[in-house]
mmCIF file of C-alpha atoms in Angstrom:
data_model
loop_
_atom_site.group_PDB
_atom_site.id
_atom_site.type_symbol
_atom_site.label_atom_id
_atom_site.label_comp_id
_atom_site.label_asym_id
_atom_site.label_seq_id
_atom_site.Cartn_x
_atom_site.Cartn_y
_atom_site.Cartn_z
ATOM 1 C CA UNK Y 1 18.321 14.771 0.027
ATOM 2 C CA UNK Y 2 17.413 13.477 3.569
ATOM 3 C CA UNK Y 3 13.610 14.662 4.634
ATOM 4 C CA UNK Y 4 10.197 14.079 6.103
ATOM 5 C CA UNK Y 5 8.716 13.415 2.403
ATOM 6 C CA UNK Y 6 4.482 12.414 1.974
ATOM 7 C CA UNK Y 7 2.414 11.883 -0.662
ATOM 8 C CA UNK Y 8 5.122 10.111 -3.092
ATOM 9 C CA UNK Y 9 7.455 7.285 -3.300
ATOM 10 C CA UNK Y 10 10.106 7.378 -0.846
ATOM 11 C CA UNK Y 11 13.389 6.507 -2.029
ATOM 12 C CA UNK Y 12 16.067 4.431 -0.283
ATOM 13 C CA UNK Y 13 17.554 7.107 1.831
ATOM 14 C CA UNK Y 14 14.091 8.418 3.082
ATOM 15 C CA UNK Y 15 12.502 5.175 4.192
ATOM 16 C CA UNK Y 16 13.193 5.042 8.225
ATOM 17 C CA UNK Y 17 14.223 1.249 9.119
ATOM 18 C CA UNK Y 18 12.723 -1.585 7.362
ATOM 19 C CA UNK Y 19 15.163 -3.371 7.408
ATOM 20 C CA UNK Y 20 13.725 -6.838 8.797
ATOM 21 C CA UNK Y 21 11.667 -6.670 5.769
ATOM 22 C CA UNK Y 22 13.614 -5.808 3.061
ATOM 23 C CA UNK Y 23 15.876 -8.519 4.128
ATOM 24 C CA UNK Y 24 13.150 -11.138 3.851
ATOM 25 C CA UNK Y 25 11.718 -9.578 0.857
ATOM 26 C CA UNK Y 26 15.203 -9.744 -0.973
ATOM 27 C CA UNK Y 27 15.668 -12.581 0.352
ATOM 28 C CA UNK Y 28 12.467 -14.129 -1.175
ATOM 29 C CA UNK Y 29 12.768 -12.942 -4.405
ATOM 30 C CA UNK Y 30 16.110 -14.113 -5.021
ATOM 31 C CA UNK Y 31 15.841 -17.759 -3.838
ATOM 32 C CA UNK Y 32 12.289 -17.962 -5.781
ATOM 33 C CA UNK Y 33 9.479 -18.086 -2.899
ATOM 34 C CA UNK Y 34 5.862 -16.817 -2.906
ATOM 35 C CA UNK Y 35 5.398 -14.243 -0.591
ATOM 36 C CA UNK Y 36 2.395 -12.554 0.850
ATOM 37 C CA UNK Y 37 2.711 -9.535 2.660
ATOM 38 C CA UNK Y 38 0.831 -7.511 4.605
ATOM 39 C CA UNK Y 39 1.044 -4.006 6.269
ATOM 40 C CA UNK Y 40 -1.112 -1.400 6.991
ATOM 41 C CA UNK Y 41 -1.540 1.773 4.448
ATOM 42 C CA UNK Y 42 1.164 4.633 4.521
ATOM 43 C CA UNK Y 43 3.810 2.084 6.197
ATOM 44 C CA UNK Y 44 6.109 2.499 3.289
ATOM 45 C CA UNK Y 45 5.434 -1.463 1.417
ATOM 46 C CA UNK Y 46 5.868 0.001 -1.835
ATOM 47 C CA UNK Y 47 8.399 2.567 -1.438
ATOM 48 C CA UNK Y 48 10.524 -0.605 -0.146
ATOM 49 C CA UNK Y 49 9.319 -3.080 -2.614
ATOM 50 C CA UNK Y 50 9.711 -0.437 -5.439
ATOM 51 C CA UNK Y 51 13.173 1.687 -4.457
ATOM 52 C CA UNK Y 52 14.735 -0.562 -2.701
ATOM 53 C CA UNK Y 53 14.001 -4.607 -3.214
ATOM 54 C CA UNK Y 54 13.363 -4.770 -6.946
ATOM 55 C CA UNK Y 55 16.906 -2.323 -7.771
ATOM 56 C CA UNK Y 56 18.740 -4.749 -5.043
ATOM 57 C CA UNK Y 57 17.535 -7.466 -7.359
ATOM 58 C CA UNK Y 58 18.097 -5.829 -11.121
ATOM 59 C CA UNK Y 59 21.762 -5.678 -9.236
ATOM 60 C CA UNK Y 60 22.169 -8.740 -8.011
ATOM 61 C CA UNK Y 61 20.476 -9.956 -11.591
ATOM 62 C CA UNK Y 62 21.886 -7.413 -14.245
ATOM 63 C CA UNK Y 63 19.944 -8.996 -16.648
ATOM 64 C CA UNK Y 64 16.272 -9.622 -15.384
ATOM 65 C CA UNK Y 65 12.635 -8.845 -15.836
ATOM 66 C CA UNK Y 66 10.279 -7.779 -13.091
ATOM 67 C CA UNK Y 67 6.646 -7.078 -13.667
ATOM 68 C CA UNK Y 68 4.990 -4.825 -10.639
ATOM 69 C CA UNK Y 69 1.778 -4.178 -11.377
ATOM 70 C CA UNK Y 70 -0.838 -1.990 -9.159
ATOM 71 C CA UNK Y 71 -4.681 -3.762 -8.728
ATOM 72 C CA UNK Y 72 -5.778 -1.414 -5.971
ATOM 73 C CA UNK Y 73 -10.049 -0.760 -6.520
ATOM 74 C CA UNK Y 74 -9.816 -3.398 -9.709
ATOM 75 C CA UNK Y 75 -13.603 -3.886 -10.234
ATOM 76 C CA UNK Y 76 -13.691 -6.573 -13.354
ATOM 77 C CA UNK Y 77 -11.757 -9.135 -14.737
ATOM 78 C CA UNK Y 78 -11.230 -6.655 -17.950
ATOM 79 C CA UNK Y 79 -9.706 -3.945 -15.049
ATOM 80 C CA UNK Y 80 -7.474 -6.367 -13.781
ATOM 81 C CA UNK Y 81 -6.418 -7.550 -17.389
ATOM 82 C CA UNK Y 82 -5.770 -3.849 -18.167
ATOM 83 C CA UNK Y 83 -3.405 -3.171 -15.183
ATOM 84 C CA UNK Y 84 -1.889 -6.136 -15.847
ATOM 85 C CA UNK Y 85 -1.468 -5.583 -19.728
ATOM 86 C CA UNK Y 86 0.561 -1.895 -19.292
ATOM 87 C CA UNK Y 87 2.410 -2.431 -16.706
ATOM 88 C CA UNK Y 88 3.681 -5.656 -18.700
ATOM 89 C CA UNK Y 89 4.273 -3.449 -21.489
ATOM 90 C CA UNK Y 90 6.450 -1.089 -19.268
ATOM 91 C CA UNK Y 91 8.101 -3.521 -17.965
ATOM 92 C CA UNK Y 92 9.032 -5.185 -20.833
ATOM 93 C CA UNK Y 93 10.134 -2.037 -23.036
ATOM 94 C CA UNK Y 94 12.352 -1.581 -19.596
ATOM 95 C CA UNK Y 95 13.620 -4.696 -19.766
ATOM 96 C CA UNK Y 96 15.228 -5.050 -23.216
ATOM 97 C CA UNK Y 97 17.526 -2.486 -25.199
ATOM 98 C CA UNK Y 98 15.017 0.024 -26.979
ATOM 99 C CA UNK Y 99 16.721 -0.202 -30.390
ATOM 100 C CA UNK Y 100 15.985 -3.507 -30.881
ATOM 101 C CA UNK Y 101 12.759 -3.523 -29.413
ATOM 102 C CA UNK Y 102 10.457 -4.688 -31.882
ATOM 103 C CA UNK Y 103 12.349 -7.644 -33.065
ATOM 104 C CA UNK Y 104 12.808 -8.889 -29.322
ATOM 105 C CA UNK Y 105 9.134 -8.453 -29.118
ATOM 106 C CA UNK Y 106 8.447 -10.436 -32.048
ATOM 107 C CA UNK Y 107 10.762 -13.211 -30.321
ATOM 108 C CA UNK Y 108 9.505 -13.517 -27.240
ATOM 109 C CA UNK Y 109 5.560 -11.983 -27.716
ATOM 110 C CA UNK Y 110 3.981 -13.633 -30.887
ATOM 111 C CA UNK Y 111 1.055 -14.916 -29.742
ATOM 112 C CA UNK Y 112 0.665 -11.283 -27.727
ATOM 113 C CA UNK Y 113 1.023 -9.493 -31.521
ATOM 114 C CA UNK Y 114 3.054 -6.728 -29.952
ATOM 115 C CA UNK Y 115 3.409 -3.673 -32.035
ATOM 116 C CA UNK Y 116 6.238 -0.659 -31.225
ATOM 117 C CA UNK Y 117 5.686 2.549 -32.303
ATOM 118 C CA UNK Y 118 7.593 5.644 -31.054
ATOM 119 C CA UNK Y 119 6.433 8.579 -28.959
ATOM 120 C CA UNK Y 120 6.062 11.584 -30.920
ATOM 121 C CA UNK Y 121 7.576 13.942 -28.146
ATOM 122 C CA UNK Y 122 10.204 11.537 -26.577
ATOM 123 C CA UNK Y 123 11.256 9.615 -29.990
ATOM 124 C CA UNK Y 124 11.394 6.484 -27.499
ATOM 125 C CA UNK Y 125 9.545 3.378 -28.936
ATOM 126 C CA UNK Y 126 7.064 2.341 -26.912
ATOM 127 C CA UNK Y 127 5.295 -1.497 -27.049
ATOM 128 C CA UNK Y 128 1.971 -2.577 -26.705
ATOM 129 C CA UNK Y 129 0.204 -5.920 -26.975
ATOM 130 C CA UNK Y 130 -2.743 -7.367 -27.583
ATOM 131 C CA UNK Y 131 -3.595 -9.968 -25.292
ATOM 132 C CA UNK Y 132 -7.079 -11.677 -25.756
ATOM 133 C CA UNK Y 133 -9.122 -10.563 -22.771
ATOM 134 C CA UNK Y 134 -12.535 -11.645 -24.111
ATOM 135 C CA UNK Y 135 -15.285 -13.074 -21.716
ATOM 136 C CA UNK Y 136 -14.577 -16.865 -23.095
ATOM 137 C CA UNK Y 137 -10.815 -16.809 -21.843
ATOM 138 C CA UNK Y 138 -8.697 -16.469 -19.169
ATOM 139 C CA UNK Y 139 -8.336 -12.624 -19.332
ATOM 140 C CA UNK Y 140 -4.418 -11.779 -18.579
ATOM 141 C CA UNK Y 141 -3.578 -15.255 -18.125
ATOM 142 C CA UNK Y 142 -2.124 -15.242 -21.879
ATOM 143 C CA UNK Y 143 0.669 -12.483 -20.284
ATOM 144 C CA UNK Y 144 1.642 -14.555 -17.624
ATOM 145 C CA UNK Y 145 1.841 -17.694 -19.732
ATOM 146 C CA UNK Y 146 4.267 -15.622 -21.815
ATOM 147 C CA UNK Y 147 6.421 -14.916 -18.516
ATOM 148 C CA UNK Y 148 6.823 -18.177 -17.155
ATOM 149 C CA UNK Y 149 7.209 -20.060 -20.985
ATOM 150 C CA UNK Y 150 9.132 -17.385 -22.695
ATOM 151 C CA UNK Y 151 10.653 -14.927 -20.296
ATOM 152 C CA UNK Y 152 11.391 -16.317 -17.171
ATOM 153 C CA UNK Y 153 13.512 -19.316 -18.926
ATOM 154 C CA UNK Y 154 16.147 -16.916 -20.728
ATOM 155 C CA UNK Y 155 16.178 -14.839 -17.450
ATOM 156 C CA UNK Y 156 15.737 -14.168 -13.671
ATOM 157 C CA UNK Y 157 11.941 -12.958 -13.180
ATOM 158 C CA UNK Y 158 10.182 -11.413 -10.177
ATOM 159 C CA UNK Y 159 6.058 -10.540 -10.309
ATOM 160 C CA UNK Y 160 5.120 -8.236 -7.424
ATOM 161 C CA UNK Y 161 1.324 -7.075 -7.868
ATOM 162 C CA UNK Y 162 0.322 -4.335 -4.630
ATOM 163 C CA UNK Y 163 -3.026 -4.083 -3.217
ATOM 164 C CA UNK Y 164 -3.974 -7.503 -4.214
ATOM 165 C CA UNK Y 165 -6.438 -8.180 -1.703
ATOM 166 C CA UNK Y 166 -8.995 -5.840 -3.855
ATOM 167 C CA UNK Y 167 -9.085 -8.934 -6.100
ATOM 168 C CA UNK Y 168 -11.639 -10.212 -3.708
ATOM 169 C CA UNK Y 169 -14.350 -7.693 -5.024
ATOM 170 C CA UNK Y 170 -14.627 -9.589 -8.762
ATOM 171 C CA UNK Y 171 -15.961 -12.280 -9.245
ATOM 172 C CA UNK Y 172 -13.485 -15.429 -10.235
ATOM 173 C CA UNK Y 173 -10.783 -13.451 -10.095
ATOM 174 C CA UNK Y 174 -9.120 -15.334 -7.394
ATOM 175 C CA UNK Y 175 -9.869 -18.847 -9.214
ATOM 176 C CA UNK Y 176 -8.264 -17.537 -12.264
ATOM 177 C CA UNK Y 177 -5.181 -16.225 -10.059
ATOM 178 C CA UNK Y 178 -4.943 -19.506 -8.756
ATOM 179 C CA UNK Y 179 -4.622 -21.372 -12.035
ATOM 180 C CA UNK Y 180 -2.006 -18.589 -13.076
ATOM 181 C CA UNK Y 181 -0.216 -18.031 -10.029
ATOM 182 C CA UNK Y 182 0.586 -22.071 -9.534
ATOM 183 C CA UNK Y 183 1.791 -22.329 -13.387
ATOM 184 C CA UNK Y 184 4.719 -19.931 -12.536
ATOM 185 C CA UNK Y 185 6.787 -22.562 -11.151
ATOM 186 C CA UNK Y 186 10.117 -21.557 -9.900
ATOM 187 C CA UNK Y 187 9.533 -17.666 -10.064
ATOM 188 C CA UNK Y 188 9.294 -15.649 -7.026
ATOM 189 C CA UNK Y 189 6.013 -13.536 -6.467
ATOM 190 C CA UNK Y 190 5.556 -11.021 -4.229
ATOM 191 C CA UNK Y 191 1.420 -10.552 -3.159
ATOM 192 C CA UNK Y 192 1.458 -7.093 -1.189
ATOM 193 C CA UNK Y 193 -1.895 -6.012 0.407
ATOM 194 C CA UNK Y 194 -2.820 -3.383 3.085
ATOM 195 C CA UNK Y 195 -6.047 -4.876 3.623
ATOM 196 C CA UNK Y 196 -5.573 -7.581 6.741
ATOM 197 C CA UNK Y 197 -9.046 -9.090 6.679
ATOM 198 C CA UNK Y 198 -9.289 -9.688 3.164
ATOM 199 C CA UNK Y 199 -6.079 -10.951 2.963
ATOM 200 C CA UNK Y 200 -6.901 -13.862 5.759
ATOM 201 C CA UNK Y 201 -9.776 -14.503 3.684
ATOM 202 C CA UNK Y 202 -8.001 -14.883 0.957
ATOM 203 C CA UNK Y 203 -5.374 -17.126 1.777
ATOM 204 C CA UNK Y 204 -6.170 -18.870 5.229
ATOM 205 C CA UNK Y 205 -9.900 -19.739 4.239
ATOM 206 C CA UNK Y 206 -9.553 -23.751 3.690
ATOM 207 C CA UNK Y 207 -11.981 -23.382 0.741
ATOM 208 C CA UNK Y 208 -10.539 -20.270 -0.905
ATOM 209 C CA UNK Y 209 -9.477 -20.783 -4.404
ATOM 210 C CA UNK Y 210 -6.032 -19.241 -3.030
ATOM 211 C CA UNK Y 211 -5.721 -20.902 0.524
ATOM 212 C CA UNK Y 212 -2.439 -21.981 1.629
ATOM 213 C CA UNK Y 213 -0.583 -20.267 -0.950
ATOM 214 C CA UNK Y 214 3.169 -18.514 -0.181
ATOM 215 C CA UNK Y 215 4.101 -17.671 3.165
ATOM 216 C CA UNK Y 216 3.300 -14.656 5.127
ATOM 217 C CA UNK Y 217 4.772 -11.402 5.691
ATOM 218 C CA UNK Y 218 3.941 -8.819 7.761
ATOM 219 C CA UNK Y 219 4.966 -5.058 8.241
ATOM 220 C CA UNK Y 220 5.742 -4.206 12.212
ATOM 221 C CA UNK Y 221 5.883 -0.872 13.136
ATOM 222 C CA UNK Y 222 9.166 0.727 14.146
ATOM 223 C CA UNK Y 223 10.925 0.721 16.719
ATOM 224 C CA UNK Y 224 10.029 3.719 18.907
ATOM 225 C CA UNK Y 225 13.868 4.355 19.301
ATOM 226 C CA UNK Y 226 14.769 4.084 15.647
ATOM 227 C CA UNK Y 227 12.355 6.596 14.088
ATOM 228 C CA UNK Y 228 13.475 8.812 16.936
ATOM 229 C CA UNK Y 229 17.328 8.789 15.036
ATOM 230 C CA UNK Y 230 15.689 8.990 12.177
ATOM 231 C CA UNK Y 231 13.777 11.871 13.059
ATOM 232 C CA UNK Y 232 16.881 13.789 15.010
ATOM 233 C CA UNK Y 233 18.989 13.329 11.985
ATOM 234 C CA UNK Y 234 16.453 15.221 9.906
ATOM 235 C CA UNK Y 235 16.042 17.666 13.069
ATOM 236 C CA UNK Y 236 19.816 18.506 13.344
ATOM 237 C CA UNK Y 237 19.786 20.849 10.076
ATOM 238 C CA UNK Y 238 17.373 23.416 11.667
ATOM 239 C CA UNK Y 239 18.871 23.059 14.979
ATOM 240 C CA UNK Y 240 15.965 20.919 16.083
ATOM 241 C CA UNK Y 241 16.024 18.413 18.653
ATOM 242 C CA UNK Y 242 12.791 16.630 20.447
ATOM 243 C CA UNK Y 243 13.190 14.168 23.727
ATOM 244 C CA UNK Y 244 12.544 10.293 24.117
ATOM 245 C CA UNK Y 245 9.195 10.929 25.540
ATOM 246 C CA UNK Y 246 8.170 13.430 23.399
ATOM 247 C CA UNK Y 247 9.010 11.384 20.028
ATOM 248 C CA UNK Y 248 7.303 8.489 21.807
ATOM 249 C CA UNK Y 249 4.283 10.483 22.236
ATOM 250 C CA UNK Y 250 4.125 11.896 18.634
ATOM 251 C CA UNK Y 251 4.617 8.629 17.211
ATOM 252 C CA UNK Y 252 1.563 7.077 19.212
ATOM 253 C CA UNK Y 253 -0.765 10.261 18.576
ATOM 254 C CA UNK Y 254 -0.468 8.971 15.075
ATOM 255 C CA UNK Y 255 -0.671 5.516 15.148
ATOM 256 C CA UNK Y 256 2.782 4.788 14.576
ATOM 257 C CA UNK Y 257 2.214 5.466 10.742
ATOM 258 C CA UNK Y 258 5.304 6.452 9.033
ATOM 259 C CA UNK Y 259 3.310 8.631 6.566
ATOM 260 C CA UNK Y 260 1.528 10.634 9.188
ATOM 261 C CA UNK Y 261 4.722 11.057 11.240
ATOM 262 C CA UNK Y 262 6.453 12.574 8.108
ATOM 263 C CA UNK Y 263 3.646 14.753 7.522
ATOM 264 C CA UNK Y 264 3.815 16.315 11.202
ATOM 265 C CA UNK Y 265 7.913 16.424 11.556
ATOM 266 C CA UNK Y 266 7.553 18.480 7.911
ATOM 267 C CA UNK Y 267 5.655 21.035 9.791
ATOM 268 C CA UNK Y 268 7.690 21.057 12.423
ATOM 269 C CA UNK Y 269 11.007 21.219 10.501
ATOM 270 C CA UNK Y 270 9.240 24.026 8.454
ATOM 271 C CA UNK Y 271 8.183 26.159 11.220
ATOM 272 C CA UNK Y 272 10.828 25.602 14.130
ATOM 273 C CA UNK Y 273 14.425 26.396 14.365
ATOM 274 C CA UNK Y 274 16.807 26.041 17.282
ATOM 275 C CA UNK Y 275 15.015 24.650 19.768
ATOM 276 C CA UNK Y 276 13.796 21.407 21.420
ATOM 277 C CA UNK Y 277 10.376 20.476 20.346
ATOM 278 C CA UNK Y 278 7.707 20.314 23.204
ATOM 279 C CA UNK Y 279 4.734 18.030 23.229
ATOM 280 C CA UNK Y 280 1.921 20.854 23.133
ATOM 281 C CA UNK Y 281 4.285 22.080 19.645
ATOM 282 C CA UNK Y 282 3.644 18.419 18.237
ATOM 283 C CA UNK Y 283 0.006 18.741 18.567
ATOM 284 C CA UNK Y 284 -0.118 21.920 17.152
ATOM 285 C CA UNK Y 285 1.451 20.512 14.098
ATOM 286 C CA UNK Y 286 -0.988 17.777 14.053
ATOM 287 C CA UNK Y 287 -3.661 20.602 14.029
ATOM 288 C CA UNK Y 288 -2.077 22.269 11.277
ATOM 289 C CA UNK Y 289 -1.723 19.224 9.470
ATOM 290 C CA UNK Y 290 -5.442 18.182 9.932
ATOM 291 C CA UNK Y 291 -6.422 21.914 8.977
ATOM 292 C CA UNK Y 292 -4.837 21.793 5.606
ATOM 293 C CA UNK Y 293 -6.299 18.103 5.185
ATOM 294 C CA UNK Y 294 -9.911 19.412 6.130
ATOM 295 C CA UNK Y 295 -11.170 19.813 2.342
ATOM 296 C CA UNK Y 296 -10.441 15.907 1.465
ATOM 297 C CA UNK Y 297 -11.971 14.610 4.569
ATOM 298 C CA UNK Y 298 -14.832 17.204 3.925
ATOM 299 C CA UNK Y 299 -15.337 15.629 0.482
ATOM 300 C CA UNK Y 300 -15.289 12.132 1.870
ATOM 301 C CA UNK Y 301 -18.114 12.869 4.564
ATOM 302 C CA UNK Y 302 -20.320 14.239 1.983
ATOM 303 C CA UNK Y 303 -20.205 10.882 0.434
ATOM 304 C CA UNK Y 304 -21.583 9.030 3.408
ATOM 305 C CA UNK Y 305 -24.987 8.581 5.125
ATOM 306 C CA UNK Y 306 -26.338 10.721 8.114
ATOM 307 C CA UNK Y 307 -25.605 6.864 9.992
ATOM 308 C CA UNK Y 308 -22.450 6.170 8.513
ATOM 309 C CA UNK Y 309 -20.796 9.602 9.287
ATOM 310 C CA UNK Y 310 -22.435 8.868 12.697
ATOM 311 C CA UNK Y 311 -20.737 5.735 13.356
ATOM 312 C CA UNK Y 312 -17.281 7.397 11.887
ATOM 313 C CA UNK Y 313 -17.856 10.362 14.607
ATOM 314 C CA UNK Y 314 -18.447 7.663 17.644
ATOM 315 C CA UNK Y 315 -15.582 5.451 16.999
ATOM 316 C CA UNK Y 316 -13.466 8.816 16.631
ATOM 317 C CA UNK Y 317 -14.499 10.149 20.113
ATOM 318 C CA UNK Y 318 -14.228 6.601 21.749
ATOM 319 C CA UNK Y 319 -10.690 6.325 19.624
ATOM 320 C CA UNK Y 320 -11.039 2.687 19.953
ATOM 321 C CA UNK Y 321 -14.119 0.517 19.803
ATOM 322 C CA UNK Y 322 -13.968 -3.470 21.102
ATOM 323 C CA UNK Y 323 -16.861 -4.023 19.847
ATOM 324 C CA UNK Y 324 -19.113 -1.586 17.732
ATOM 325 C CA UNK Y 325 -21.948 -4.041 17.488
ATOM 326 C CA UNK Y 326 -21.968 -4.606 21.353
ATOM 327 C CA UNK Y 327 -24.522 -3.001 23.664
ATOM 328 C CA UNK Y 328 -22.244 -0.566 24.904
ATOM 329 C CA UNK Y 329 -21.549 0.904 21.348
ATOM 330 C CA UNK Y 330 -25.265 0.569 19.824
ATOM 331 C CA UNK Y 331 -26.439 2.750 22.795
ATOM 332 C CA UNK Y 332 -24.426 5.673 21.787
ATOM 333 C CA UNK Y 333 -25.861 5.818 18.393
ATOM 334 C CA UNK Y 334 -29.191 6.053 16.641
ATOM 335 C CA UNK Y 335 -28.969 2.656 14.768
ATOM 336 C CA UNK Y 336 -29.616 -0.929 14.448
ATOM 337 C CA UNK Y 337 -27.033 -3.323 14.829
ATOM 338 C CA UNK Y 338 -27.429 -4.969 11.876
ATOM 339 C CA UNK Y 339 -26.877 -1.276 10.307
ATOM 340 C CA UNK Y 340 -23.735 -0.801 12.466
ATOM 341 C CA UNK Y 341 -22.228 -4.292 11.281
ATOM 342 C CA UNK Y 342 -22.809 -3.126 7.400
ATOM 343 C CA UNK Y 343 -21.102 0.056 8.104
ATOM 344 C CA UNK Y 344 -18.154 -1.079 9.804
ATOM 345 C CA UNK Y 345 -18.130 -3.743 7.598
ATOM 346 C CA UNK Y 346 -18.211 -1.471 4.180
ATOM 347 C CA UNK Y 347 -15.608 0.965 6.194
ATOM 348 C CA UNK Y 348 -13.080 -2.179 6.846
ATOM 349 C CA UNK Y 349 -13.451 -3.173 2.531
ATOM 350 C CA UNK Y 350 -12.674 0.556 2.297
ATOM 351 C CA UNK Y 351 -9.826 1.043 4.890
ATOM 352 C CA UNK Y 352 -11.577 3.723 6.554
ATOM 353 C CA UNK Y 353 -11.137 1.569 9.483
ATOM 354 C CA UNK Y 354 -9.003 -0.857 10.546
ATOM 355 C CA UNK Y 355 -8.750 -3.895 13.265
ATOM 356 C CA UNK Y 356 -6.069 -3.115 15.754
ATOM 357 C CA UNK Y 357 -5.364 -5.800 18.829
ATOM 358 C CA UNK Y 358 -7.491 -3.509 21.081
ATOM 359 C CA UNK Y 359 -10.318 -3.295 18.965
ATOM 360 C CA UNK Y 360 -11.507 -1.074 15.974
ATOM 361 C CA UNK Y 361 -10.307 2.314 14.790
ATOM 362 C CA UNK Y 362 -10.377 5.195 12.342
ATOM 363 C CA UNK Y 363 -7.319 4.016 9.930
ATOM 364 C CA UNK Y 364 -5.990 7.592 9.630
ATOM 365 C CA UNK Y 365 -4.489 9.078 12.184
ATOM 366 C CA UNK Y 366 -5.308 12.696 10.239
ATOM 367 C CA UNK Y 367 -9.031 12.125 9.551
ATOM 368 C CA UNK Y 368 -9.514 10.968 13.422
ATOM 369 C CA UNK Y 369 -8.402 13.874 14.465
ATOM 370 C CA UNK Y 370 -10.173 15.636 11.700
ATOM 371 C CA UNK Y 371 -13.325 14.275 13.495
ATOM 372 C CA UNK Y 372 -12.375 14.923 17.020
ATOM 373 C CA UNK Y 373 -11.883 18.513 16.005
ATOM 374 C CA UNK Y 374 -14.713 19.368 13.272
ATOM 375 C CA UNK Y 375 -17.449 16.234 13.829
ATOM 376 C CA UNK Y 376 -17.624 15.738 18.052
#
């Protein structure tokens, strides 16, 4: 059913646009290229990359095996190994007929000594492995050798691994992705991160372990016109309609983020009928919004230091900040600049704020206005 939908997975019929993207990502994956792609949080990467791209390509491969495998906060080599173990045990136990599970295990896992046992409430087998992930190895490289020797030879193979970037926080991780990622020759990879600084260090730094790999993607926010449809079709069921200028308006009160814009247009939808939508209703509903988000952000400002929260507060009254370690900045707050740079610093690693074109910014649209309203 078509609606503004938050907090989940959207499927295909809920994700507004994206089609640029999913055209390049499809694309990619199906002629075998490497492809690193950016986009900020809440923009819908995996909802695309999960409901739409990897189904386009189980149907345009009926036969295939796709490993997607979540690293966000990864803080060892063993965390990484672990994310990367399950999810290749879902994805293989998804990936072959369950009845003959163990002895297609056996075939194509022996040096993983997989093991299938069934669930006691679902009576579905289920597979683990037990890939070496001791401190003298290559922890999880032992899976991937298995993809690209075993797997990816008797059929088509895609590896997409989201929130990548947070690889940069453990130590040789990335050299050890580089030796695995370059012995998967001739099987498309998908590197998804919402994280733009990191990534660029990542890949564009000429003596990073990973520099130069794949080619770039990145997310662009959508057209102003096209999430207007997209919200009028929703609209049209409670007799809802909102003008040009207004939809402009709502989308650029919240940064253009799909996620926040679903989250208002619910409240709307929820609370209006019949009408056309006025500009002073869509901030009400972003103050509804930010009222029933209030407990989170409280949580999170506990958390902080009497300086950080400070810093948060100034950036959220200025909205956007060219440079928070310029004069300008440092004399509306009581702290060093060398303190400021750490903070915005740890805030950036943390996505509590982002770089924009203009300068720097709270990343959510909800907890800026949280601040603006409770903090200034």
């Amino acid at each position: 059913m078509k609606g503004f939908y938050y907090d989940t997975l959207l499927e295909a019929e809920n994700i507004c646009n994206l089609d640029r993207e999913k055209k390049i990502l499809l694309d990619g994956a199906l002629s075998g290229k490497k492809l690193v792609v950016y986009g900020p949080r809440n923009f819908g990467k995996t909802s695309l990359v999960k409901n739409v791209v990897i189904p386009a390509f189980r149907g345009k491969k009926k036969k295939s095996f796709v490993l997607f495998a979540d690293l966000m906060e990864v803080k060892s080599l063993e965390s990484i190994h672990q994310r990367i173990r399950s999810s290749f045990e879902k994805s293989f136990a998804d990936s072959f007929p369950r009845q003959n599970l163990l002895n297609i295990a056996k075939q194509f896992l022996q040096n993983l000594r997989p093991q299938v046992t069934l669930d006691p409430v679902t009576g579905q087998p289920s597979l683990s492995i037990d890939a070496h992930s001791s401190p003298h190895e290559r922890p999880f490289a032992e899976i991937f050798s298995v993809i690209g020797e075993k797997i990816a030879p008797e059929m088509p193979t895609l590896i997409v691994l989201d929130e990548f970037q947070d690889i940069a926080f453990v130590p040789e991780a990335q050299g050890i992705f580089r030796q695995v990622l370059q012995e998967l020759k001739g099987i498309p990879i998908i590197l998804m991160g919402s994280k733009r600084h990191i990534l660029s260090k990542i890949f564009s730094q000429p003596a990073a372990p990973l520099a130069s790999f794949g080619e770039d993607v990145e997310f662009q926010p959508i057209p102003y016109e096209e999430y207007h449809d997209y919200i009028l079709e929703r609209f049209h069921q409670r007799k809802l309609n909102i003008h040009d200028d207004n939809a402009k308006t709502l989308q650029d009160a919240l940064f253009r983020i799909p996620e926040a814009i679903n989250i208002v247009c619910a409240h709307l939808y929820a609370t209006l009928h019949d009408e056309t939508v006025e500009i002073d209703q869509v901030y009400q509903a972003i103050d509804k919004a930010v009222e029933g988000r209030a407990s989170r952000y409280e949580s999170l400002l506990s958390l902080l230091s009497e300086k950080e929260e400070e810093v948060l507060q100034k950036i959220a009254l200025q909205k956007v900040v060219p440079h928070p370690t310029g004069q300008e900045f440092l004399r509306t707050i009581h702290a060093s600049q060398r303190s400021v740079k750490l903070i915005v610093d740890r805030f950036m690693d943390k996505s509590i704020l982002e770089k924009t074109k203009d300068g720097y910014r709270i990343s959510d649209p909800m907890l800026f206005y949280f601040l603006r309203k409770y903090r200034n």
